[in-house]
Short mmCIF file of C-alpha atoms in Angstrom, two decimals:
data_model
loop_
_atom_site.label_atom_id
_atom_site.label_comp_id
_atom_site.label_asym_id
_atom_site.label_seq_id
_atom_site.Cartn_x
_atom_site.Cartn_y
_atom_site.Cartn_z
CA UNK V 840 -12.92 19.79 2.05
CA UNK V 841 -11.48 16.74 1.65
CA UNK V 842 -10.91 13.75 4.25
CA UNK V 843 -7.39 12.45 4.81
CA UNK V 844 -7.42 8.49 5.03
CA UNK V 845 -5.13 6.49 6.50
CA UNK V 846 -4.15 3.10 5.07
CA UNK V 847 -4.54 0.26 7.53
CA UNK V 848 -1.58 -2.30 9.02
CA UNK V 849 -0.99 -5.34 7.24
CA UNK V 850 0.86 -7.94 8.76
CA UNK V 851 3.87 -7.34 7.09
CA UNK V 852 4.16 -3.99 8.31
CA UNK V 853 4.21 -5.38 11.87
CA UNK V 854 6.14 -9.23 11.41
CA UNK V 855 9.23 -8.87 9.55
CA UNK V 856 10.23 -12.64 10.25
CA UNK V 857 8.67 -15.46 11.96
CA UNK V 858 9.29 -19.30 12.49
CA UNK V 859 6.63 -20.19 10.55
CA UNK V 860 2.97 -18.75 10.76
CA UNK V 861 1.43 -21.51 12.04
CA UNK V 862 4.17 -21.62 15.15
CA UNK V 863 4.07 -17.92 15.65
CA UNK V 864 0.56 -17.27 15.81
CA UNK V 865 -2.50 -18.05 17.82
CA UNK V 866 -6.10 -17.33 17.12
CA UNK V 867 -7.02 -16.23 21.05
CA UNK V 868 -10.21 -14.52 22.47
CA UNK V 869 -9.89 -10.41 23.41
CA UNK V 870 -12.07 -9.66 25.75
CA UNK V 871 -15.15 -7.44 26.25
CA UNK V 872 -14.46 -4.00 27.13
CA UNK V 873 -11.10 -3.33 25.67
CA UNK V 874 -12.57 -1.33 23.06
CA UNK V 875 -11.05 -0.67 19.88
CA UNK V 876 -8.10 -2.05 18.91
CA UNK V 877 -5.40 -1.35 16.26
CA UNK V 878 -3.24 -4.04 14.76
CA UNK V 879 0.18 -3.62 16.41
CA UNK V 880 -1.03 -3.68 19.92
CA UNK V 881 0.52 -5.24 22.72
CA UNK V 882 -1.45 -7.63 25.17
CA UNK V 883 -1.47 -9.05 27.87
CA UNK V 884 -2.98 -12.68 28.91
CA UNK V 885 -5.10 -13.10 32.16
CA UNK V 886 -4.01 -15.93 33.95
CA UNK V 887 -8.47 -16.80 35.10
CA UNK V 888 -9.59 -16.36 32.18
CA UNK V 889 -7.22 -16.76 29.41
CA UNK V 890 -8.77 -13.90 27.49
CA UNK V 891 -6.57 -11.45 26.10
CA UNK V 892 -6.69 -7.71 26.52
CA UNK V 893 -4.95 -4.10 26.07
CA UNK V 894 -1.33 -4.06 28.15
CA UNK V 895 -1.98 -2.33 31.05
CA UNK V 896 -0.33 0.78 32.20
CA UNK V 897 -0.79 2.59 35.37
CA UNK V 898 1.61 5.79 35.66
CA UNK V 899 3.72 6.58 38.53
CA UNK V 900 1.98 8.34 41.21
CA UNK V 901 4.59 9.67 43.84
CA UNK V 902 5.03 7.42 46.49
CA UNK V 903 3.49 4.49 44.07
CA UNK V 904 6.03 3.21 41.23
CA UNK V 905 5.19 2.94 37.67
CA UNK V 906 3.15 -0.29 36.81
CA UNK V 907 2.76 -2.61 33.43
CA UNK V 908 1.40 -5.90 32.58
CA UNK V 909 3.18 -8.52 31.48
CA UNK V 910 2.90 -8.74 27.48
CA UNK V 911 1.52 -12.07 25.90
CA UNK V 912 1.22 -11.43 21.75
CA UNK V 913 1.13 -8.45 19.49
CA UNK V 914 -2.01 -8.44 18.08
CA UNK V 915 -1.87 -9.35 14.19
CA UNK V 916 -5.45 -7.21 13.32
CA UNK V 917 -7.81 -4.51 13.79
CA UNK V 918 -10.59 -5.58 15.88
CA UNK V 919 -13.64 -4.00 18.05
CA UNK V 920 -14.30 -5.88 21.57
CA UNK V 921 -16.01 -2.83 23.14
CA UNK V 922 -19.24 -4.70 23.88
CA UNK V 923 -18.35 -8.68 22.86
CA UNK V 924 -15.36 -10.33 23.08
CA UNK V 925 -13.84 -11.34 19.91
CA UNK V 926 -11.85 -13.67 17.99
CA UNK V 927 -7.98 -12.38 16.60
CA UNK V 928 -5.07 -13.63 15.45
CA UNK V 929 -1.63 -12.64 17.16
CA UNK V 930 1.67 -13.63 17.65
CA UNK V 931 3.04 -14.89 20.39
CA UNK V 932 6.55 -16.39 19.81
CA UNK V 933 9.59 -16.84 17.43
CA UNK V 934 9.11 -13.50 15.34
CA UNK V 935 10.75 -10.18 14.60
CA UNK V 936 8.61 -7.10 15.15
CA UNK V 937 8.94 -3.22 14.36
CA UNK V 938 9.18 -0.93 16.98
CA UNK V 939 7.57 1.90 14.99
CA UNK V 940 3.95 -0.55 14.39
CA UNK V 941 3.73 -1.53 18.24
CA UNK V 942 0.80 0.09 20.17
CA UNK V 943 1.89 0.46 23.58
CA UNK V 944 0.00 2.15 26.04
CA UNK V 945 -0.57 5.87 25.76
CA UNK V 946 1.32 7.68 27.81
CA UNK V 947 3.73 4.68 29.04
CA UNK V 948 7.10 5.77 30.38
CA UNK V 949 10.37 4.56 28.72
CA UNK V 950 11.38 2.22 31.63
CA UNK V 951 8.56 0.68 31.91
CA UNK V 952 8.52 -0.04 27.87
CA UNK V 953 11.82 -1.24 28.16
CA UNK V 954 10.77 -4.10 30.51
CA UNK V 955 7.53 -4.63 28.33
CA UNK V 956 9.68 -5.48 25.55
CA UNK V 957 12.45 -7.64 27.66
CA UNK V 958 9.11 -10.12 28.05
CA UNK V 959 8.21 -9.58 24.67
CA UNK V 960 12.00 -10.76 24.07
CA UNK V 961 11.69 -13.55 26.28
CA UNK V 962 8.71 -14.74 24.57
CA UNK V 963 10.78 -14.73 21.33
CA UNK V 964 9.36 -11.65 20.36
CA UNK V 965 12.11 -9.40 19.06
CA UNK V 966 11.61 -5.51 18.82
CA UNK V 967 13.75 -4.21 15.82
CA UNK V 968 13.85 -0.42 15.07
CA UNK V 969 12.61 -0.62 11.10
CA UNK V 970 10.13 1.15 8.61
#
C-alpha cells in the first residue's frame, strides 16, 4: 500500500506581500514545550520572557467566556520545540497573509478568531481569503 505525502509550506504559500523581508520578519526564540509546529501558525509573545509560543485557546465553559492570546507573528517554518526551545523565523508586521495557510488553534470558535486576526491586523498583518 502506498503512503500519501504531503508537500510542505513554503513561504510563499503563507506571505503573499510584505514590506520588505528584512522589515517583516524576525528570527525569535519558540519555546520549550510547544511541541510541533507547522509553518502557518499563529503565536503569541510572552511579555517575561519574550519567547514565543502556540496562540492560546481556552474554549468557553458556561459561566466562563471564550479566551485567546494575543497574536505576535505567523510563524514562517516548520519547527520542533517539544523538548528545547528553538530558533524560527516569522513575521511580525507589514505583510499580507492567507487565511487558508494560518494554523489557529484547534477547535477555536469564530469570534474569538475574528479578534485574533483584528491584532494580527493591527500588527500590519493582513488576513486575505486566497489559494
Amino acid at each position: 500500500m502506498s503512503e500519501i505525502l504531503k508537500e510542505g509550506k513554503y513561504i510563499h504559500d503563507i506571505v503573499k506581500w510584505e514590506a520588505n523581508d528584512e522589515y517583516s520578519r524576525e528570527v525569535v526564540t519558540i519555546a520549550s514545550g510547544n511541541g510541533k509546529l507547522e509553518a502557518g501558525t499563529v503565536l503569541e509573545v510572552s511579555a517575561s520572557t519574550g519567547k514565543y509560543s502556540k496562540l492560546s485557546y481556552t474554549a468557553a465553559d458556561d459561566p466562563t467566556p471564550a479566551s485567546v492570546g494575543t497574536p505576535a507573528a505567523v510563524l514562517l517554518q516548520d519547527i520542533d520545540a517539544t523538548s528545547a526551545d528553538q530558533t524560527a523565523v516569522v513575521v511580525v508586521r507589514s505583510a499580507i497573509v492567507v487565511d487558508t495557510q494560518l494554523v489557529w488553534p484547534t477547535d477555536i470558535d469564530e469570534d474569538s478568531k475574528a479578534d485574533a486576526a483584528a491584532d494580527l491586523t493591527s500588527l500590519g498583518i493582513v488576513i486575505r481569503k486566497g489559494v
